[in-house]
Structure formats: structure tokens, C-alpha cells
């Protein structure tokens, strides 16, 4: 069971709802989720190829210059997270011949490497040795623990023997070779815990699936419409906001009644690939639909959009991902005149939603094993049913 997750058979206003945390341990205002995935069939070991490589810093920098190492721009573990002192201490480790932790990467069909763990380390080295390769300001060493004589030095200011020492340092790269099935790659990286907080599923998708979907999801997550609908409270740390946008697009492109199986992560990966195949015009159309759905959700549910509500309590709970996809996608199917009517009937919609939250199966459909086929269909169908009742005046 994921850390901090709770499940229950019936709604409770007294139960504390656990939230996802960012890298600093602060709330992201997104409810922790148990998707309830399981491996449907065993992996064929013959399809898994993992190699250990020992490239030098110089060779890795050449790959970065040629664009054959993907440092996943905008990835949450980007270089900017580290302070100049932390970056300087890493360079000092190279100068002291201290072995760095293993880097983890996946090989693409074009021989490129997508770095999953080690983005900060590689970005730091590139910033010091070849800042132009990543478009960064040169790193000046600061806060060194032992080599005080090189304080405030850039790479060019180091003695030649030390420049050579850095360039010829071998790093350990664990490389998942191309040909390894994508679900296997994701499963392997999801199991890796290299110290610190493991990557979230969306961080893995961002690292391993390059393409337009990366920037498109970032654009949607930063839009005024999304920010307003979520109360400007969802943290961008750990990419929860982008996963929410992806989930909307996934169920908009593939209606919930066409969702089968228990591989919810695979469903979202498929959606990222589908987004990557869209042209600019199609992306702009999706953007319009998404923003309209965000405005509709705000108009109909107000400050409690995408959040659990309980009778006798006005407390605003964290954003719930399952409710986010179900409410927003369902409303996106209705014309503007119906959205206006639902907004006018806000109290009736709220009352019917509270009735839903009193139903144990609906409550569990947005609380535990949320990737289960039956629960996905139930939460979508239940929300659509209350809108249909409001339209009929029932």
C-alpha cells in the first residue's frame, strides 16, 4: 500500500485524507491514490536486456552536445534544484576521485539515452565542464570542503591535469537496452530506489516518453483555467498537475466505457504516445476542450471542484485525481447551455453529489483501486447520471 494511503468501506468526515508530498515534504494538495494495479502476465526474462556501461565524462558530454542524451527538459529532478554549493561538492568529488552513484537510463530506437536517475549529476557536470552544451551559466566552485585553493574557479581556471582528471572520469550507467518492452522498462525503473524519494509515475513517463506531450501537459497545467479550477493549490512538484491533465486527455480521447483491463499506467502511457502523434491543430482543439472543461467544473462545483465533499462539513479537501478526470471529462461532453443550467442549479448538483459520496461503492471508486475497470466506469456513469437527473428536473 502506498505510503500515507488509507482505504475504508464507507465515507467518514472524521478520517484524515492523506496527501502526496513534494521533495521537501510539503503537501501538494493532491490526495494520495491507490490505483490498484497488478501485473497481468509475467515478463519474459529473455526480453529484458540491461547493460552496465562505463563511459567517461568526455563521452557523455559529447552525447549531450549531439542531443543523444535526453536530460528531459523541465524534469522535476532538473539541475536547478541543486544549490551552487551542492553542485560544487559534486565536482569536488570528481576531483577527489570519489565514485559517484550509478546513473540509470533507457536506450531509445535512435540510440539516444533517456536519463531517469542522474539528471542533476549530469547537468551539474555539463554546467561546469561545458555549460554551452546545456545553455547554462558556467559554474564557479563555491563552498568546497577540502580543495579550498580552487574556490571560485571555473573549469577553464583549473590546472590542466585536473581538467583531464574530470574529463577521463568513468561514470557507471545502468542502461535498459532498446527492444525491452515499454511496460518492462517502466516496471524496472519503478522498482529502482536509488536513495531519496523514488520517481513518481508521471516523472517516469516524462523521462521515458519524449515528444510534444511533455510541453503540452506543462502548458495545460500552467493555464489560468486549470489553476483557477483547482484553487491555485496544486503543487507542480512531482508532476501531479501534469498527470491530472494527462488523465483528462486520456479519458477524453478514449471514453471510459472503452477502458479495459487493470493497467492504468499503461493506459496513461498510451495517451502520451497518442498526444505525441497529434498535429498542432489537433493539440489546439484539445487545449480548447480542456480549458472549457476547467471553466465548467469551476462554474458547477465551485471551490469544491475535484474534491470529496461530506455532509455537515464545509472543509475543502485535497484534489482527488479520480474525481478530477470524472467530473471534468463528463462535463466536457455537455453543451454550453447545459453547463450554464448546471451552474444555476449548483445547490441541486451539490446535494446529488453528496448523495453519491454517501454511497460506499462510489466513495471507494474514487478512494481505492481507482484503476479498476468497474470503478472507473461506475464513477463516470454515476456523475453523468446526476447531471441527467438535474436536466430532467428529478
Short mmCIF file of C-alpha atoms in Angstrom, two decimals:
data_model
loop_
_atom_site.label_atom_id
_atom_site.label_comp_id
_atom_site.label_asym_id
_atom_site.label_seq_id
_atom_site.Cartn_x
_atom_site.Cartn_y
_atom_site.Cartn_z
CA UNK A 1 0.00 0.00 0.00
CA UNK A 2 1.45 3.42 -0.94
CA UNK A 3 2.85 5.48 1.91
CA UNK A 4 0.24 7.54 3.74
CA UNK A 5 -2.72 5.90 1.95
CA UNK A 6 -5.93 4.98 3.70
CA UNK A 7 -8.89 2.99 2.50
CA UNK A 8 -12.32 2.50 4.01
CA UNK A 9 -15.60 0.85 3.22
CA UNK A 10 -17.77 3.88 3.89
CA UNK A 11 -17.39 7.67 3.86
CA UNK A 12 -16.24 9.38 7.03
CA UNK A 13 -15.92 13.07 7.74
CA UNK A 14 -13.55 12.38 10.61
CA UNK A 15 -10.98 10.40 8.61
CA UNK A 16 -7.91 12.37 7.67
CA UNK A 17 -7.27 12.34 3.93
CA UNK A 18 -3.62 11.64 3.14
CA UNK A 19 -1.92 13.80 0.50
CA UNK A 20 1.04 13.42 -1.80
CA UNK A 21 4.19 15.21 -0.65
CA UNK A 22 6.76 17.13 -2.67
CA UNK A 23 10.53 16.64 -2.42
CA UNK A 24 10.69 18.98 0.57
CA UNK A 25 7.98 17.08 2.41
CA UNK A 26 5.23 19.66 1.88
CA UNK A 27 1.67 18.93 0.79
CA UNK A 28 0.93 19.09 -2.94
CA UNK A 29 -2.82 19.40 -2.13
CA UNK A 30 -3.42 16.25 -4.16
CA UNK A 31 -4.91 13.24 -2.41
CA UNK A 32 -2.75 10.12 -2.25
CA UNK A 33 -4.09 7.47 -4.56
CA UNK A 34 -4.22 3.69 -4.66
CA UNK A 35 -4.64 2.84 -8.34
CA UNK A 36 -4.65 -0.85 -7.54
CA UNK A 37 -2.58 -2.03 -10.48
CA UNK A 38 -1.28 -5.54 -10.85
CA UNK A 39 0.92 -7.30 -13.39
CA UNK A 40 -1.43 -9.12 -15.74
CA UNK A 41 1.16 -11.55 -17.11
CA UNK A 42 4.74 -12.40 -16.14
CA UNK A 43 7.59 -10.75 -18.02
CA UNK A 44 9.68 -12.88 -20.34
CA UNK A 45 13.23 -12.59 -18.94
CA UNK A 46 14.63 -13.08 -22.45
CA UNK A 47 13.09 -9.74 -23.48
CA UNK A 48 14.92 -7.83 -20.74
CA UNK A 49 18.38 -6.55 -21.57
CA UNK A 50 20.18 -4.42 -19.02
CA UNK A 51 23.80 -3.42 -19.55
CA UNK A 52 26.32 -1.68 -17.36
CA UNK A 53 28.31 0.95 -19.25
CA UNK A 54 31.33 2.93 -18.03
CA UNK A 55 31.55 5.98 -20.31
CA UNK A 56 33.91 8.81 -19.48
CA UNK A 57 32.65 12.28 -18.66
CA UNK A 58 34.02 13.43 -22.01
CA UNK A 59 31.98 10.81 -23.91
CA UNK A 60 28.80 11.70 -22.00
CA UNK A 61 29.31 15.39 -22.76
CA UNK A 62 29.69 14.56 -26.44
CA UNK A 63 26.34 12.78 -26.30
CA UNK A 64 24.76 15.81 -24.64
CA UNK A 65 26.18 18.11 -27.32
CA UNK A 66 24.79 15.89 -30.08
CA UNK A 67 21.41 15.56 -28.39
CA UNK A 68 21.73 11.80 -27.89
CA UNK A 69 21.33 12.09 -24.15
CA UNK A 70 17.89 13.31 -23.16
CA UNK A 71 18.07 15.19 -19.88
CA UNK A 72 14.28 15.62 -20.09
CA UNK A 73 13.95 19.43 -20.00
CA UNK A 74 11.55 20.53 -17.28
CA UNK A 75 12.03 17.22 -15.49
CA UNK A 76 11.41 17.61 -11.78
CA UNK A 77 14.91 16.48 -10.88
CA UNK A 78 16.41 19.18 -13.06
CA UNK A 79 19.76 20.78 -12.31
CA UNK A 80 18.23 23.94 -10.86
CA UNK A 81 17.06 22.06 -7.78
CA UNK A 82 20.64 21.81 -6.52
CA UNK A 83 22.29 24.80 -4.91
CA UNK A 84 25.64 26.06 -6.29
CA UNK A 85 27.33 24.62 -3.20
CA UNK A 86 25.78 21.19 -3.74
CA UNK A 87 26.86 21.27 -7.38
CA UNK A 88 30.35 22.36 -6.37
CA UNK A 89 30.63 19.50 -3.88
CA UNK A 90 29.83 17.04 -6.68
CA UNK A 91 32.62 18.49 -8.83
CA UNK A 92 34.91 18.29 -5.79
CA UNK A 93 34.06 14.58 -5.54
CA UNK A 94 35.25 14.10 -9.12
CA UNK A 95 38.47 15.95 -8.34
CA UNK A 96 38.97 13.74 -5.27
CA UNK A 97 38.30 10.59 -7.34
CA UNK A 98 35.24 9.71 -5.26
CA UNK A 99 32.91 7.38 -7.18
CA UNK A 100 29.52 8.87 -7.99
CA UNK A 101 26.27 6.90 -7.66
CA UNK A 102 25.07 4.86 -10.64
CA UNK A 103 23.15 6.65 -13.40
CA UNK A 104 20.04 4.96 -14.80
CA UNK A 105 18.96 5.40 -18.40
CA UNK A 106 16.82 3.83 -21.12
CA UNK A 107 18.04 3.44 -24.71
CA UNK A 108 15.77 4.74 -27.47
CA UNK A 109 15.35 3.40 -31.01
CA UNK A 110 17.67 6.14 -32.31
CA UNK A 111 20.47 5.18 -29.87
CA UNK A 112 19.60 8.11 -27.62
CA UNK A 113 19.59 7.70 -23.84
CA UNK A 114 16.77 8.97 -21.65
CA UNK A 115 18.21 9.60 -18.21
CA UNK A 116 15.81 8.55 -15.46
CA UNK A 117 18.06 8.95 -12.44
CA UNK A 118 21.11 11.18 -12.57
CA UNK A 119 19.78 14.25 -14.36
CA UNK A 120 21.10 16.59 -11.68
CA UNK A 121 24.52 14.96 -11.63
CA UNK A 122 24.95 15.07 -15.41
CA UNK A 123 23.58 18.61 -15.65
CA UNK A 124 25.97 19.75 -12.93
CA UNK A 125 28.97 18.22 -14.70
CA UNK A 126 27.87 19.73 -18.01
CA UNK A 127 27.36 23.13 -16.40
CA UNK A 128 30.90 23.05 -15.02
CA UNK A 129 32.81 21.49 -17.93
CA UNK A 130 30.73 22.52 -20.98
CA UNK A 131 27.99 24.99 -19.96
CA UNK A 132 27.20 25.83 -23.59
CA UNK A 133 26.04 22.24 -24.14
CA UNK A 134 23.01 22.83 -21.91
CA UNK A 135 22.68 26.60 -22.35
CA UNK A 136 23.67 27.33 -18.74
CA UNK A 137 25.85 29.88 -17.00
CA UNK A 138 29.30 28.48 -16.12
CA UNK A 139 29.52 27.03 -12.63
CA UNK A 140 32.05 28.61 -10.26
CA UNK A 141 33.10 26.36 -7.42
CA UNK A 142 31.91 27.53 -4.04
CA UNK A 143 31.69 26.08 -0.54
CA UNK A 144 34.29 23.39 -1.17
CA UNK A 145 35.04 21.16 1.80
CA UNK A 146 38.65 20.20 1.08
CA UNK A 147 40.05 21.83 -2.07
CA UNK A 148 39.83 25.41 -0.84
CA UNK A 149 42.54 26.55 -3.26
CA UNK A 150 40.08 26.10 -6.14
CA UNK A 151 37.31 28.20 -4.60
CA UNK A 152 35.62 30.43 -7.22
CA UNK A 153 37.32 28.54 -10.08
CA UNK A 154 35.64 27.69 -13.34
CA UNK A 155 36.66 24.61 -15.32
CA UNK A 156 38.98 26.65 -17.54
CA UNK A 157 40.74 28.02 -14.47
CA UNK A 158 41.68 24.57 -13.17
CA UNK A 159 45.16 23.16 -13.83
CA UNK A 160 45.28 21.04 -16.98
CA UNK A 161 45.87 17.81 -15.04
CA UNK A 162 42.64 18.35 -13.07
CA UNK A 163 40.68 19.17 -16.24
CA UNK A 164 41.93 15.87 -17.67
CA UNK A 165 41.05 14.04 -14.47
CA UNK A 166 37.43 15.18 -14.73
CA UNK A 167 37.13 14.51 -18.47
CA UNK A 168 38.55 10.99 -18.12
CA UNK A 169 36.50 10.04 -15.07
CA UNK A 170 34.38 6.99 -15.78
CA UNK A 171 30.77 7.01 -14.60
CA UNK A 172 28.63 3.92 -14.13
CA UNK A 173 25.48 3.86 -16.28
CA UNK A 174 22.88 1.11 -15.95
CA UNK A 175 21.27 1.09 -19.39
CA UNK A 176 17.98 -0.58 -20.28
CA UNK A 177 18.56 -1.55 -23.91
CA UNK A 178 16.13 -0.80 -26.71
CA UNK A 179 13.95 -3.78 -27.53
CA UNK A 180 13.00 -4.18 -23.90
CA UNK A 181 9.18 -3.81 -23.91
CA UNK A 182 7.97 -0.46 -22.59
CA UNK A 183 5.92 -1.95 -19.72
CA UNK A 184 9.05 -3.81 -18.60
CA UNK A 185 11.14 -0.62 -18.71
CA UNK A 186 8.63 1.21 -16.56
CA UNK A 187 8.39 -1.67 -14.13
CA UNK A 188 12.17 -1.84 -13.77
CA UNK A 189 12.52 1.88 -13.14
CA UNK A 190 9.55 1.92 -10.79
CA UNK A 191 11.36 -0.68 -8.67
CA UNK A 192 14.58 1.32 -8.54
CA UNK A 193 15.15 3.21 -5.31
CA UNK A 194 18.48 4.96 -5.63
CA UNK A 195 18.19 6.91 -2.41
CA UNK A 196 15.91 9.81 -1.71
CA UNK A 197 12.33 9.84 -2.94
CA UNK A 198 11.55 7.41 -5.80
CA UNK A 199 10.25 8.88 -9.02
CA UNK A 200 6.50 9.24 -9.43
CA UNK A 201 4.77 7.53 -12.33
CA UNK A 202 4.37 10.82 -14.17
CA UNK A 203 8.04 11.68 -13.68
CA UNK A 204 8.87 8.32 -15.24
CA UNK A 205 6.52 8.96 -18.15
CA UNK A 206 8.08 12.38 -18.65
CA UNK A 207 11.59 10.91 -18.64
CA UNK A 208 10.93 7.91 -20.87
CA UNK A 209 8.38 9.24 -23.39
CA UNK A 210 9.85 12.24 -25.21
CA UNK A 211 7.77 14.33 -27.57
CA UNK A 212 5.25 17.15 -27.71
CA UNK A 213 3.20 15.68 -24.87
CA UNK A 214 5.80 16.93 -22.39
CA UNK A 215 5.42 20.60 -23.23
CA UNK A 216 1.69 20.30 -23.95
CA UNK A 217 0.93 18.91 -20.49
CA UNK A 218 3.09 21.61 -18.91
CA UNK A 219 1.15 24.24 -20.86
CA UNK A 220 -2.21 22.90 -19.71
CA UNK A 221 -1.08 22.58 -16.10
CA UNK A 222 0.10 26.19 -16.01
CA UNK A 223 -3.04 27.57 -17.68
CA UNK A 224 -5.20 30.04 -15.78
CA UNK A 225 -8.20 27.77 -16.26
CA UNK A 226 -6.55 24.79 -14.56
CA UNK A 227 -5.12 26.93 -11.80
CA UNK A 228 -8.50 28.54 -11.09
CA UNK A 229 -10.41 25.25 -11.17
CA UNK A 230 -8.01 23.66 -8.68
CA UNK A 231 -7.94 26.71 -6.42
CA UNK A 232 -4.33 27.55 -7.30
CA UNK A 233 -3.34 24.96 -4.73
CA UNK A 234 -1.93 22.02 -6.69
CA UNK A 235 1.85 21.96 -6.48
CA UNK A 236 3.81 21.37 -9.66
CA UNK A 237 6.33 19.34 -7.66
CA UNK A 238 6.33 15.62 -8.53
CA UNK A 239 4.27 16.46 -11.67
CA UNK A 240 0.90 15.67 -10.09
CA UNK A 241 -0.64 18.57 -12.02
CA UNK A 242 0.60 17.21 -15.34
CA UNK A 243 -0.69 13.73 -14.54
CA UNK A 244 -4.12 15.21 -13.85
CA UNK A 245 -4.09 16.94 -17.25
CA UNK A 246 -2.95 13.69 -18.87
CA UNK A 247 -5.79 11.79 -17.23
CA UNK A 248 -8.32 14.25 -18.65
CA UNK A 249 -6.86 13.85 -22.14
CA UNK A 250 -6.68 10.06 -21.81
CA UNK A 251 -10.37 9.70 -20.97
CA UNK A 252 -11.40 12.37 -23.45
CA UNK A 253 -9.57 10.58 -26.27
CA UNK A 254 -10.69 7.14 -25.06
CA UNK A 255 -14.16 7.25 -23.47
CA UNK A 256 -14.44 5.48 -20.13
CA UNK A 257 -16.67 2.72 -21.49
CA UNK A 258 -13.80 1.77 -23.83
CA UNK A 259 -11.36 1.45 -20.91
CA UNK A 260 -10.46 -2.18 -20.22
CA UNK A 261 -8.01 -4.01 -18.03
CA UNK A 262 -6.17 -3.09 -14.86
CA UNK A 263 -3.05 -1.50 -16.38
CA UNK A 264 -3.92 2.12 -15.66
CA UNK A 265 -0.31 3.22 -16.03
CA UNK A 266 -0.21 1.61 -19.46
CA UNK A 267 -3.43 3.45 -20.34
CA UNK A 268 -1.79 6.78 -19.48
CA UNK A 269 1.41 5.88 -21.32
CA UNK A 270 -0.71 5.13 -24.38
CA UNK A 271 -2.34 8.52 -24.05
CA UNK A 272 1.08 10.25 -24.04
CA UNK A 273 2.03 8.42 -27.23
CA UNK A 274 -1.31 9.38 -28.78
CA UNK A 275 -0.75 13.05 -27.90
CA UNK A 276 2.70 12.88 -29.47
CA UNK A 277 1.09 11.84 -32.75
CA UNK A 278 -1.30 14.81 -32.90
CA UNK A 279 -0.60 17.80 -35.12
CA UNK A 280 -0.65 21.39 -33.92
CA UNK A 281 -4.26 21.98 -34.95
CA UNK A 282 -5.43 18.90 -33.07
CA UNK A 283 -3.50 19.97 -29.98
CA UNK A 284 -5.09 23.41 -30.06
CA UNK A 285 -8.54 21.81 -30.29
CA UNK A 286 -7.74 19.64 -27.26
CA UNK A 287 -6.50 22.71 -25.41
CA UNK A 288 -9.82 24.46 -26.03
CA UNK A 289 -11.80 21.43 -24.82
CA UNK A 290 -9.63 21.15 -21.70
CA UNK A 291 -9.94 24.81 -20.77
CA UNK A 292 -13.71 24.75 -21.36
CA UNK A 293 -13.93 21.72 -19.06
CA UNK A 294 -11.96 23.52 -16.37
CA UNK A 295 -14.26 26.55 -16.58
CA UNK A 296 -17.31 24.27 -16.49
CA UNK A 297 -16.03 22.42 -13.43
CA UNK A 298 -15.44 25.71 -11.61
CA UNK A 299 -18.88 27.01 -12.55
CA UNK A 300 -20.72 23.84 -11.49
CA UNK A 301 -18.79 22.70 -8.41
CA UNK A 302 -17.19 25.96 -7.25
CA UNK A 303 -14.31 25.76 -4.81
CA UNK A 304 -15.02 22.06 -4.19
CA UNK A 305 -14.39 21.02 -7.79
CA UNK A 306 -12.49 17.70 -7.96
CA UNK A 307 -12.66 17.31 -4.18
CA UNK A 308 -14.58 14.97 -1.92
CA UNK A 309 -17.45 16.56 -0.03
CA UNK A 310 -19.16 15.32 3.11
CA UNK A 311 -22.44 16.24 4.73
CA UNK A 312 -22.10 18.56 7.68
CA UNK A 313 -18.62 19.70 6.68
CA UNK A 314 -17.53 22.68 4.60
CA UNK A 315 -13.85 21.75 4.86
CA UNK A 316 -12.15 21.84 1.48
CA UNK A 317 -10.44 18.51 0.97
CA UNK A 318 -7.40 17.85 -1.29
CA UNK A 319 -7.87 17.44 -5.03
CA UNK A 320 -8.80 13.87 -5.89
CA UNK A 321 -7.39 12.64 -9.22
CA UNK A 322 -10.23 10.20 -9.88
CA UNK A 323 -12.81 12.94 -9.33
CA UNK A 324 -10.77 15.31 -11.48
CA UNK A 325 -10.95 13.06 -14.52
CA UNK A 326 -14.56 12.00 -13.96
CA UNK A 327 -16.02 15.46 -13.29
CA UNK A 328 -14.09 17.33 -15.96
CA UNK A 329 -14.42 14.79 -18.78
CA UNK A 330 -18.12 14.22 -18.07
CA UNK A 331 -18.83 17.96 -18.16
CA UNK A 332 -16.80 18.31 -21.38
CA UNK A 333 -19.45 16.19 -23.13
CA UNK A 334 -22.26 18.68 -22.39
CA UNK A 335 -23.03 21.79 -24.47
CA UNK A 336 -22.56 25.26 -23.03
CA UNK A 337 -26.29 25.80 -22.40
CA UNK A 338 -26.35 22.72 -20.17
CA UNK A 339 -23.26 23.86 -18.28
CA UNK A 340 -24.97 27.21 -17.63
CA UNK A 341 -28.03 25.35 -16.33
CA UNK A 342 -25.93 23.11 -14.06
CA UNK A 343 -24.23 26.21 -12.66
CA UNK A 344 -27.64 27.77 -11.94
CA UNK A 345 -28.62 24.51 -10.24
CA UNK A 346 -25.40 24.41 -8.18
CA UNK A 347 -27.19 23.54 -4.94
CA UNK A 348 -29.08 20.65 -6.54
CA UNK A 349 -25.89 19.33 -8.15
CA UNK A 350 -24.09 19.57 -4.82
CA UNK A 351 -26.89 17.75 -3.00
CA UNK A 352 -26.85 14.92 -5.51
CA UNK A 353 -23.06 14.75 -5.33
CA UNK A 354 -23.29 14.46 -1.53
CA UNK A 355 -25.73 11.58 -2.04
CA UNK A 356 -23.11 9.91 -4.25
CA UNK A 357 -20.43 10.40 -1.60
CA UNK A 358 -22.74 8.62 0.87
CA UNK A 359 -22.74 5.54 -1.37
CA UNK A 360 -19.90 3.22 -0.28
CA UNK A 361 -19.18 1.87 -3.78
CA UNK A 362 -18.93 5.33 -5.34
CA UNK A 363 -16.79 6.52 -2.45
CA UNK A 364 -14.46 3.56 -2.89
CA UNK A 365 -14.40 4.11 -6.66
CA UNK A 366 -12.57 7.41 -6.02
CA UNK A 367 -10.60 6.19 -3.00
CA UNK A 368 -9.11 2.73 -3.58
CA UNK A 369 -8.16 0.63 -6.62
CA UNK A 370 -9.19 3.59 -8.75
CA UNK A 371 -7.76 1.98 -11.91
CA UNK A 372 -10.17 -0.95 -11.66
CA UNK A 373 -12.34 -1.14 -14.78
CA UNK A 374 -15.61 -1.40 -12.87
CA UNK A 375 -14.76 1.52 -10.59
CA UNK A 376 -13.68 3.72 -13.50
CA UNK A 377 -16.98 3.13 -15.28
CA UNK A 378 -19.02 3.49 -12.10
CA UNK A 379 -17.67 6.92 -11.16
CA UNK A 380 -18.11 8.27 -14.69
CA UNK A 381 -21.60 6.81 -15.10
CA UNK A 382 -22.68 7.97 -11.63
CA UNK A 383 -21.65 11.56 -12.27
CA UNK A 384 -23.31 11.58 -15.67
CA UNK A 385 -26.46 10.18 -14.05
CA UNK A 386 -26.77 13.08 -11.58
CA UNK A 387 -26.35 15.60 -14.41
CA UNK A 388 -29.06 13.82 -16.39
CA UNK A 389 -31.33 13.94 -13.32
CA UNK A 390 -30.77 17.66 -12.95
CA UNK A 391 -31.66 18.18 -16.60
CA UNK A 392 -34.86 16.19 -16.16
CA UNK A 393 -35.73 18.08 -13.01
CA UNK A 394 -35.70 14.87 -10.99
#
